[in-house]
Coordinates of C-alpha atoms and ligand atoms in Angstrom, one line a residue:
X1039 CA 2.2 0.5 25.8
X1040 CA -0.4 3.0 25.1
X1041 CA -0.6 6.8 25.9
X1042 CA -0.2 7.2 29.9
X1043 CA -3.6 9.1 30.6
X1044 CA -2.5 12.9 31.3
X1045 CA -4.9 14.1 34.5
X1046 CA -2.8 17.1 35.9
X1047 CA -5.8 18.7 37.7
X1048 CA -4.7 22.0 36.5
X1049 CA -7.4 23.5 34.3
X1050 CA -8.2 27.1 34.2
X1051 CA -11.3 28.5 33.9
X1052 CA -12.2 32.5 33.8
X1053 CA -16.4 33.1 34.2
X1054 CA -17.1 36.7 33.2
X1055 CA -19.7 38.4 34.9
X1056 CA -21.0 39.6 38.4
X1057 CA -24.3 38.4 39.2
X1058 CA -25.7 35.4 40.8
X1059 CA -25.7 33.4 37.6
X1060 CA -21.9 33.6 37.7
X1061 CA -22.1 33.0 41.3
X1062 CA -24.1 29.6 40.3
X1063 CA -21.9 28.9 37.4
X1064 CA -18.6 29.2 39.3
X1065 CA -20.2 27.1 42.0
X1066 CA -21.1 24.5 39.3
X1067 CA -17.6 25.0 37.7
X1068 CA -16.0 24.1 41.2
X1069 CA -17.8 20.8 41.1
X1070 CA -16.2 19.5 38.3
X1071 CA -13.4 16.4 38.3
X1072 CA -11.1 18.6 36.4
X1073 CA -10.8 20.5 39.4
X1074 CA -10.0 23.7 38.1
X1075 CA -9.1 26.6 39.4
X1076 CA -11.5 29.6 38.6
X1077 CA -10.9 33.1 38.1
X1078 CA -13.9 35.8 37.3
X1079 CA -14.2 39.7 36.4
X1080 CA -15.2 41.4 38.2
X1081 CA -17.3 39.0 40.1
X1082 CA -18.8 39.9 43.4
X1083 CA -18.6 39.2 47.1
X1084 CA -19.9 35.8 47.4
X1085 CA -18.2 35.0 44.6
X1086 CA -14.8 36.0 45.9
X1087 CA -15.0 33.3 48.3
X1088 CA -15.2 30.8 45.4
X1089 CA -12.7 31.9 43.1
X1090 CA -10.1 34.6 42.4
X1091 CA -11.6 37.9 41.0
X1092 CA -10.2 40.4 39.1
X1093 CA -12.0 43.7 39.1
X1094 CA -12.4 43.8 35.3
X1095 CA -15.5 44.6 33.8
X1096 CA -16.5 43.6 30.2
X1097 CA -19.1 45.9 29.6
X1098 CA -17.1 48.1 27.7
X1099 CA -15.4 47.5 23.9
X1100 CA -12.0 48.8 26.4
X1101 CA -13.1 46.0 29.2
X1102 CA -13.6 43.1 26.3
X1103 CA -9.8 43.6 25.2
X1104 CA -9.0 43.7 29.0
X1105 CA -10.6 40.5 29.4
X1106 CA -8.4 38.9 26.4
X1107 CA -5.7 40.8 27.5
X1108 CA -6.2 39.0 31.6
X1109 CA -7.2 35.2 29.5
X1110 CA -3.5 35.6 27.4
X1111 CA -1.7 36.6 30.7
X1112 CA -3.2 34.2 32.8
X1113 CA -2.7 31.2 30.3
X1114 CA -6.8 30.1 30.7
X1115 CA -7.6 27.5 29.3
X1116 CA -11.6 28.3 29.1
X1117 CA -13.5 31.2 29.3
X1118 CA -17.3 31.6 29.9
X1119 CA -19.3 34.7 29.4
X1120 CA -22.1 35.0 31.9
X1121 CA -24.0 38.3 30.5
X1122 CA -25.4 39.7 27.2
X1123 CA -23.3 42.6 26.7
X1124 CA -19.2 41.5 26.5
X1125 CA -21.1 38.9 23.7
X1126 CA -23.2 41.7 21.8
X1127 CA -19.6 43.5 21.7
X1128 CA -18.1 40.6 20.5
X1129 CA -16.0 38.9 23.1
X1130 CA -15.8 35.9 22.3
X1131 CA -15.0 36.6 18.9
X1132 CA -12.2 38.6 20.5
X1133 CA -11.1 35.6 22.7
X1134 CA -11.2 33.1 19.6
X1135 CA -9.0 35.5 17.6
X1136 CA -6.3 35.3 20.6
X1137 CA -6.2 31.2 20.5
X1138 CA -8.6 30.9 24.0
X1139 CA -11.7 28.7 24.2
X1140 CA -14.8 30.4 24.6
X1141 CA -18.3 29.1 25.8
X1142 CA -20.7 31.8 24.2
X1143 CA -21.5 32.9 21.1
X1144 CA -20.1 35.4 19.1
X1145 CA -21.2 38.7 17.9
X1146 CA -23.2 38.0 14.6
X1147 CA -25.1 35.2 17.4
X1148 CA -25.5 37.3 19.7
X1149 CA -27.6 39.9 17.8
X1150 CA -30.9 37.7 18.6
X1151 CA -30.4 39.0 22.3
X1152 CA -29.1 42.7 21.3
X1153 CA -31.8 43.7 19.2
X1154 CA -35.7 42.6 19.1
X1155 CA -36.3 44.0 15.7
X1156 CA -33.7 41.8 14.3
X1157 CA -35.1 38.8 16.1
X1158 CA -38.7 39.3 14.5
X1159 CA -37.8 39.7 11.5
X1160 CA -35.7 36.6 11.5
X1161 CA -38.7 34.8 13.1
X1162 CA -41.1 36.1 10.3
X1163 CA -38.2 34.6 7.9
X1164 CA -38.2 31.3 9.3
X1165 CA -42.3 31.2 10.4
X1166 CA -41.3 30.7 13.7
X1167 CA -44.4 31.0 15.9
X1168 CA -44.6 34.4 17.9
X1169 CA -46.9 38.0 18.0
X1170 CA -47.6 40.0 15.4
X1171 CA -45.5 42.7 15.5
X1172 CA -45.0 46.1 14.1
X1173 CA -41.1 48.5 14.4
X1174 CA -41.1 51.6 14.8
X1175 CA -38.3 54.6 14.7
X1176 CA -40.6 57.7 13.9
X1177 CA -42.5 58.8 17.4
X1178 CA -45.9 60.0 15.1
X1179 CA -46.3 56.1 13.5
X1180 CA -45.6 55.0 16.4
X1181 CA -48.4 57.2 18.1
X1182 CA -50.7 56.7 15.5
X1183 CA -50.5 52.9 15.4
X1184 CA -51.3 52.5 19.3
X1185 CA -54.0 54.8 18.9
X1186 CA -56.1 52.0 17.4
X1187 CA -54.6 48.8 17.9
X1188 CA -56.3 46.5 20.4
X1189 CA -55.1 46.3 24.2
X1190 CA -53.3 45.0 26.2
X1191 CA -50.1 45.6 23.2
X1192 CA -46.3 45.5 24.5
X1193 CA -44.2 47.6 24.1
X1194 CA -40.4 47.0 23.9
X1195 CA -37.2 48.7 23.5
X1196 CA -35.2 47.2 20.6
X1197 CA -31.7 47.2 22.3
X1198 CA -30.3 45.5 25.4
X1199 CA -32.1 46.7 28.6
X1200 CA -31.5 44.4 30.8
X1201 CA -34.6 43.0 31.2
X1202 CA -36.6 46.1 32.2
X1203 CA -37.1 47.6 28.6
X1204 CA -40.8 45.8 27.8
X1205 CA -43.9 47.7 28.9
X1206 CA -47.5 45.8 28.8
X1207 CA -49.4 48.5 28.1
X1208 CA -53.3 47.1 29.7
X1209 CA -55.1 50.6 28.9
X1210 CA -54.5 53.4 25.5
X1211 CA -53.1 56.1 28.0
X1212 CA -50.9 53.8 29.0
X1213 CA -49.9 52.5 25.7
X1214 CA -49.0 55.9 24.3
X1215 CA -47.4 57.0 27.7
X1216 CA -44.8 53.7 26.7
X1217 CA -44.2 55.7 23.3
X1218 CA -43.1 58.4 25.3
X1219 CA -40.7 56.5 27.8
X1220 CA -39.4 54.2 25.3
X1221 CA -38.7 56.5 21.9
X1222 CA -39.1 60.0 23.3
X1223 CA -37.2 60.3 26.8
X1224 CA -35.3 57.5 25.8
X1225 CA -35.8 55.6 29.8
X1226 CA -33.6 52.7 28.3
X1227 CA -30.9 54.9 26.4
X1228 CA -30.0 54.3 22.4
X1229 CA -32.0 50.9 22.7
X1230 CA -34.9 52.9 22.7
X1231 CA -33.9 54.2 19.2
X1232 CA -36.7 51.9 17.7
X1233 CA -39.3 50.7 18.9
X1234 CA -41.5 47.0 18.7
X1235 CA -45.0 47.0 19.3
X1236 CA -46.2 43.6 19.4
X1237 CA -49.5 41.5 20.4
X1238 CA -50.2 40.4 24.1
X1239 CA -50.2 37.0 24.3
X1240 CA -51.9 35.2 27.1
X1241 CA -50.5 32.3 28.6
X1242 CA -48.1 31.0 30.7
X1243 CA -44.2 31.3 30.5
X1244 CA -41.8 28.9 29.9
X1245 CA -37.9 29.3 30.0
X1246 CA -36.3 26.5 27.8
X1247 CA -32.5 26.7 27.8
X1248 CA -30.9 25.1 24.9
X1249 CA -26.7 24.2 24.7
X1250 CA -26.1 24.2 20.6
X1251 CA -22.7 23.4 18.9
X1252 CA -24.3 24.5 15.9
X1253 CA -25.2 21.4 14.8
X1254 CA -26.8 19.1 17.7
X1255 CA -28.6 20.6 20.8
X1256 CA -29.5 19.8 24.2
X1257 CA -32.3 20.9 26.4
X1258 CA -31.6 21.6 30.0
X1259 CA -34.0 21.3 32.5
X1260 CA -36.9 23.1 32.4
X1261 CA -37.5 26.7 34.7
X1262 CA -40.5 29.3 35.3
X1263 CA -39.5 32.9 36.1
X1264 CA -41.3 35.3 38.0
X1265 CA -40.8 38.7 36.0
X1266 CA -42.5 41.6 37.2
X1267 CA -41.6 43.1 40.7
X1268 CA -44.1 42.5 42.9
X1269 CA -46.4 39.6 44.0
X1270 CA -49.2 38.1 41.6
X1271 CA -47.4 39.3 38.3
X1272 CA -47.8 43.0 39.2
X1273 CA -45.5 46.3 38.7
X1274 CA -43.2 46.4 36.3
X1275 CA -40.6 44.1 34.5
X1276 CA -37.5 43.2 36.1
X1277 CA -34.8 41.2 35.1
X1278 CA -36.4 37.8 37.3
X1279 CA -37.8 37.9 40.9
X1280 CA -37.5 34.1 41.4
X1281 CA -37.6 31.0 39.5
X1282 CA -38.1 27.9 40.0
X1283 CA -37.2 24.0 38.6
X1284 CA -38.8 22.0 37.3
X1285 CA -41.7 23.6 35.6
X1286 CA -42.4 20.6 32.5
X1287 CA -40.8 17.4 32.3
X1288 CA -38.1 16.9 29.3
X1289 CA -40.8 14.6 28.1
X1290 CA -44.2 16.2 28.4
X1291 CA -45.7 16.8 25.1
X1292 CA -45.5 20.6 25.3
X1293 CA -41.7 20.6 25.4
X1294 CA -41.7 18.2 22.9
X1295 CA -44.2 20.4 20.6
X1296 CA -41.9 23.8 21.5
X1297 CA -38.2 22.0 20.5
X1298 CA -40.1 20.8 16.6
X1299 CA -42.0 24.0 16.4
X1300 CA -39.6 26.5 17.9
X1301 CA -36.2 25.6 18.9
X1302 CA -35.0 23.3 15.3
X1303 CA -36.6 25.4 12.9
X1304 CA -34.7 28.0 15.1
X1305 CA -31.6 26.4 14.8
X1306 CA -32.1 25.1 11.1
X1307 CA -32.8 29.3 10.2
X1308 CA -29.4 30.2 12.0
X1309 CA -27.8 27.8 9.9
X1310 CA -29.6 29.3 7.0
X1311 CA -28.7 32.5 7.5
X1312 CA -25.3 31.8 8.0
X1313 CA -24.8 32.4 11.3
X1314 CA -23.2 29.5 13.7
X1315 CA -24.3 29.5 17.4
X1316 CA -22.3 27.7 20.0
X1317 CA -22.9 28.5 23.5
X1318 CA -26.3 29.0 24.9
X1319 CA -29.6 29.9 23.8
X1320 CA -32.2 31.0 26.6
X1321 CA -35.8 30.6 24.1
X1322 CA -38.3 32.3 26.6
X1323 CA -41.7 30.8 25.4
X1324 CA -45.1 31.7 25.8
X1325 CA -47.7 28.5 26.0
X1326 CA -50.8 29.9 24.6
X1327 CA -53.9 28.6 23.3
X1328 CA -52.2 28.2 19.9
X1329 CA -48.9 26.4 21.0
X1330 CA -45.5 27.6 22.0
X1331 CA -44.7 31.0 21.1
X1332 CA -41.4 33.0 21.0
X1333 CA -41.2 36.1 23.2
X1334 CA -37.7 36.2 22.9
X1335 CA -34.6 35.0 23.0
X1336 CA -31.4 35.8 25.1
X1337 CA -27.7 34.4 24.0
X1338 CA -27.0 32.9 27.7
X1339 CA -27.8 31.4 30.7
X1340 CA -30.7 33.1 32.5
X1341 CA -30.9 34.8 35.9
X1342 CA -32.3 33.7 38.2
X1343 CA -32.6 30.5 35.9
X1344 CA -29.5 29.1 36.1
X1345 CA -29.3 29.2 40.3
X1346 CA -32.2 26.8 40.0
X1347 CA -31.3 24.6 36.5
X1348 CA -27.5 24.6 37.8
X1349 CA -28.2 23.6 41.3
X1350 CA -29.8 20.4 40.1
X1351 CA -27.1 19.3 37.6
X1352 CA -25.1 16.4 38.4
X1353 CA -23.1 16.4 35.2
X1354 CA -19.8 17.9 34.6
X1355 CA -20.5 21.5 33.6
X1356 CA -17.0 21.6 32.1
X1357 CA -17.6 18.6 30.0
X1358 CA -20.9 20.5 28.8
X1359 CA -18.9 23.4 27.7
X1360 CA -16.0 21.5 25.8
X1361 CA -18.2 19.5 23.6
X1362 CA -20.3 22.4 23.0
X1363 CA -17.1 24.2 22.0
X1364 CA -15.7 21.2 19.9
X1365 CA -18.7 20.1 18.3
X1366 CA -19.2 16.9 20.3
X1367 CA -22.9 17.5 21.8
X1368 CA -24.3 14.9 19.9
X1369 CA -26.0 11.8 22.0
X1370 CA -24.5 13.8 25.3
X1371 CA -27.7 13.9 27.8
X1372 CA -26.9 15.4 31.1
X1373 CA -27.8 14.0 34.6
X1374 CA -30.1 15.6 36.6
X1375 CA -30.8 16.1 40.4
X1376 CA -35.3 14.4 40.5
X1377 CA -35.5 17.3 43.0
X1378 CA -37.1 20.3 42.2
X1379 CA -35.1 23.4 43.1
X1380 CA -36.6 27.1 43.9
X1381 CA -34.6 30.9 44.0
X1382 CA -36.2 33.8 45.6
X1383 CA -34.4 36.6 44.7
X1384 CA -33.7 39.6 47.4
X1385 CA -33.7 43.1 45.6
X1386 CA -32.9 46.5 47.0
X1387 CA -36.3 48.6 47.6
X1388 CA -37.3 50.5 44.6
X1389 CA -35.6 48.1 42.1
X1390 CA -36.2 48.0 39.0
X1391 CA -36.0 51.8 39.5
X1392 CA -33.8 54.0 41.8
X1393 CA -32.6 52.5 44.7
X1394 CA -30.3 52.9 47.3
X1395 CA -26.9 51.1 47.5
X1396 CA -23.7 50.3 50.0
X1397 CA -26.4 49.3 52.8
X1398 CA -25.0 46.2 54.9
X1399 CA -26.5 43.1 54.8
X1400 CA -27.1 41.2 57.7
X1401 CA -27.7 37.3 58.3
X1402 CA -25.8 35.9 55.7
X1403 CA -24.3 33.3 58.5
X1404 CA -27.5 32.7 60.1
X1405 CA -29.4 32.1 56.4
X1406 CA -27.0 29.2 55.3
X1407 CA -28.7 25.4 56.0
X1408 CA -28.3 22.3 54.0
X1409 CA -30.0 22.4 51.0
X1410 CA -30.1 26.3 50.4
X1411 CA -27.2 28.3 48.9
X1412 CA -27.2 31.9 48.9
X1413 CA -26.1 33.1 45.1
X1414 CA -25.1 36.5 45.2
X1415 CA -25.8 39.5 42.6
X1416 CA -25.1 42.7 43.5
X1417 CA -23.1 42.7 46.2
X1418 CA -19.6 44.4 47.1
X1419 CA -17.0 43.2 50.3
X1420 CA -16.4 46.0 51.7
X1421 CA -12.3 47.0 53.1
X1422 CA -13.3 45.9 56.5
X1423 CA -15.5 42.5 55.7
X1424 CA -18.7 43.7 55.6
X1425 CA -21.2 42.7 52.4
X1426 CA -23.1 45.9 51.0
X1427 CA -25.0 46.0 48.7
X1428 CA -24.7 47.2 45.3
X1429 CA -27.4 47.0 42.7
X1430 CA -30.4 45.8 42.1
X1431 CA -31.2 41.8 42.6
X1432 CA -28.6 41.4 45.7
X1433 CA -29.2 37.8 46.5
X1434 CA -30.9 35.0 45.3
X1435 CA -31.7 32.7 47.8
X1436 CA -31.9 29.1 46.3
X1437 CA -33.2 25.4 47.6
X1438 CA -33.7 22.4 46.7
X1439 CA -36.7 20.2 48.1
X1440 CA -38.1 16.6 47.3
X1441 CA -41.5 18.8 46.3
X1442 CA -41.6 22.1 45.0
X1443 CA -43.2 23.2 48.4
X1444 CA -40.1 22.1 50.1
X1445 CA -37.9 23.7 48.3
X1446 CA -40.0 27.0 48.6
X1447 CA -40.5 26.9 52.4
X1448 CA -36.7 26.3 53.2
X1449 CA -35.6 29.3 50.7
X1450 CA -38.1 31.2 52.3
X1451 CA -37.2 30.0 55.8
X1452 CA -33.4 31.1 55.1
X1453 CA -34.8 34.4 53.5
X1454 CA -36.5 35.6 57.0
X1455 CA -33.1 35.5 58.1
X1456 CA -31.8 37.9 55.9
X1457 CA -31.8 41.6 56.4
X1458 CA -30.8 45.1 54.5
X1459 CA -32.6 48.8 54.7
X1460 CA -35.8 48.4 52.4
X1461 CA -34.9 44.3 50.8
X1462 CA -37.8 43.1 49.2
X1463 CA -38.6 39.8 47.9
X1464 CA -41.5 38.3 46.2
X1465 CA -43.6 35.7 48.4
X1466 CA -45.2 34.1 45.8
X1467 CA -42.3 31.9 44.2
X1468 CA -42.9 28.8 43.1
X1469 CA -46.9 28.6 43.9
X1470 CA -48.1 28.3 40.5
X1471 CA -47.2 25.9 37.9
X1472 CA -47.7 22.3 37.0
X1473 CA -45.4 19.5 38.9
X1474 CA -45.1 19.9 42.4
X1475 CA -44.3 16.1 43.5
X1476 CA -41.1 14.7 43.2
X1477 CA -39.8 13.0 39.3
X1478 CA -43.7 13.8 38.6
Ligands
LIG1324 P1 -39.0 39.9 26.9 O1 -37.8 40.6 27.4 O2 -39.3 40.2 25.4 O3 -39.1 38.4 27.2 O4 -40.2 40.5 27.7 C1 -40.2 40.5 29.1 C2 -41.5 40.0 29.7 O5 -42.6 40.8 29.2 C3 -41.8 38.6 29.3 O6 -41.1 37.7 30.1 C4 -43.3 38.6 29.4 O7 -43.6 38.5 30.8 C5 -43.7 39.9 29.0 N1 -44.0 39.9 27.5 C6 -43.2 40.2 26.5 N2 -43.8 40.0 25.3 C7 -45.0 39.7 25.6 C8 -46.2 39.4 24.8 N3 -46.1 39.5 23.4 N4 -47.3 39.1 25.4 C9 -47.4 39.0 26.7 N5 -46.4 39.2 27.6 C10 -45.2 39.6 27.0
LIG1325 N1 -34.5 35.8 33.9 C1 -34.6 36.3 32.6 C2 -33.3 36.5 31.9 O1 -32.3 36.0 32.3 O2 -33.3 37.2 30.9

């Protein structure tokens, strides 16, 4: 008689993190056969209604041993690291010291994310495609280079700033006023120790999330996010107003072009260099007239990408994980929802600046419909049930649709219903890009 098959059901699975790409991922956890049961720290209010939180925050070299310290004591059996930071501090190395499995890479990975400098340079090394680019520490070179150099020319902190630390400088005051910000009053903290200065490049913007074991890869579906604050790409960066899925086919020629030109010679100069990458890797693309190019590249799942690349998988994301984790990605291709999916995200008034917080929200009842979930970011439950705000990007409203414009008209519908002091939302998500009719 062989092995009686062992299905206890009993799985358990911790998701670090607080925004609505945790929200998405627990979501997208919960679907899965094993049926686990899901923990996260610190999470947030929508979240606590999906999973048990534990107000832990991993931001912090104190809060990463916290987080080992909560994965030893409540036996997990998996543990997945939503943002950049607990991996820049070396998390998962932490967890993989202490005998716990760990989707997300580790430290010496997750440097392509925490610093831009060191992601140029390894891009020059491997003649990766991406702009020109100069780094700077000293506030005088730095001056003196965007004096002449031709415009528009980005500007970007080196560090982690969670989205908001490039400036695309379109005029020379402007250019030399980002100096200022970035290296001098030091907007975006120590990662605005150095400084890049690269080349503008027109063109459109591609998000292309990659799962790697290190050896084999797979491409998810493909997403476009909607970066700066306000409606037709203008104001400044934030860390995504919306997004939507899909934006190319798997197939088309230009993802084809960006996975031999960008994302294996990517993975081959990793290897390379040493360094072993299991987890995710977010390679956010510019097409320009000259092919894919690099703008960067972030060591996890994207937000608001992964409310709209999540929502239409039909795979087991826990299967994903574990043969990511045991090196068993090769020849796995994920199912996919042929519907195309759309987020508008809901931010507090003045975001990516200052902004208020703790104000109620109201309609969260009256937004929910089929087809449309309602990921939440920064929100808090407050003692006596209320949801209040409590950052930035508070919700991230989320549908799917046979055609893009379906999806975009019943996230929007569910939006109207939604309501805090000063919200603000883009209302041009998802009315650009290429394939708008179903499979197409
Ligand atoms: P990053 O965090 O480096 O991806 O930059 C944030 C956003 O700034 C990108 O998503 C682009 O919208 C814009 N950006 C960054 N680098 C460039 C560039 N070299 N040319 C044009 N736009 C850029
Ligand atoms: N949406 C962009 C990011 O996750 O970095």
């Amino acid at each position: 008689m062989g092995a009686l098959p062992i299905y206890v059901g009993e799985m358990k699975i911790l998701v670090v993190g607080s925004g609505g790409r945790e929200h998405a991922l627990v979501e997208t956890l919960r679907r899965s056969s094993r049926e686990p049961e899901i923990l996260c720290a610190p999470g947030n209010a929508g979240i606590a209604q999906a999973a048990r939180v534990k107000p832990i925050s991993a931001d912090t070299l104190p809060g990463v041993q916290a987080i080992v310290e909560l994965g030893k004591a409540e036996r997990v059996d998996l543990v997945v690291i939503g943002p950049e930071a607990p991996l820049v501090l070396g998390l998962a190395n932490a967890l993989e010291s202490a005998g716990i499995k760990v989707f997300g890479p580790r430290k010496e990975a997750a440097r392509l994310e925490g610093s831009k400098a060191f992601t140029k340079e390894f891009l020059a090394r491997h003649s990766i495609p991406t702009a020109a680019f100069h780094v700077f520490e000293e506030v005088a070179a730095a001056r003196a280079h965007v004096e002449h150099v031709p415009l528009p020319v980005v500007l970007k902190a080196d560090g982690l700033a969670a989205g908001k630390g490039v400036i695309v400088a379109r005029t020379r005051t402007e250019a030399l006023a980002a100096v200022e910000t970035i290296l001098v009053e030091k907007r975006f903290g120590e990662a605005g120790s150095r400084l890049v200065v690269e080349e503008f490049l027109p063109g459109s913007e591609l998000s292309l999330l990659i799962v790697t074991d290190g050896e084999s890869f797979v491409a998810l579906e493909t997403a476009q996010d909607y970066k700066p604050v306000f409606d037709g790409d203008q104001g400044p960066n934030t860390g995504g107003m919306g997004c939507y899925s899909p934006y190319y086919r798997l197939d088309d020629p230009v993802i084809q072009l960006a996975l031999e030109r960008i994302v294996r010679p990517t993975l081959k100069g990793l290897s390379k260099d040493g360094i072993q990458f299991r987890g995710l890797l977010y390679v956010g693309l510019m097409l320009t007239a000259r092919g894919p190019e690099v703008l960067e590249f972030n060591v996890r799942f994207g937000d608001p990408e992964t409310q709209v690349i999540l929502s239409r998988l039909q795979s087991d994301l826990v299967e994903l994980f574990e043969r990511t984790i045991e090196g068993r990605l090769q020849g796995y291709k994920p199912v996919w929802d042929a519907r195309h999916s759309v987020c508008v995200v809901a931010t507090s008034g003045g975001y990516p600046d200052r902004h208020k917080t703790g104000l109620e929200i109201q309609g969260l009842h009256e937004a929910a419909a089929t087809n449309v979930r309602i990921f939440h970011g920064a929100t808090t439950l407050a003692p006596d049930g209320r949801v209040l705000t409590a950052g930035g990007r508070v919700l991230g409203v989320t549908a799917l649709g046979e055609t893009r414009e379906e999806a975009r008209d019943q996230a929007y519908s569910a939006m109207k219903k939604l309501h805090f002091e000063g919200i603000h939302y883009r209302r041009d998500i998802g009315s650009r890009g290429r394939y708008t009719a179903r499979g197409q």
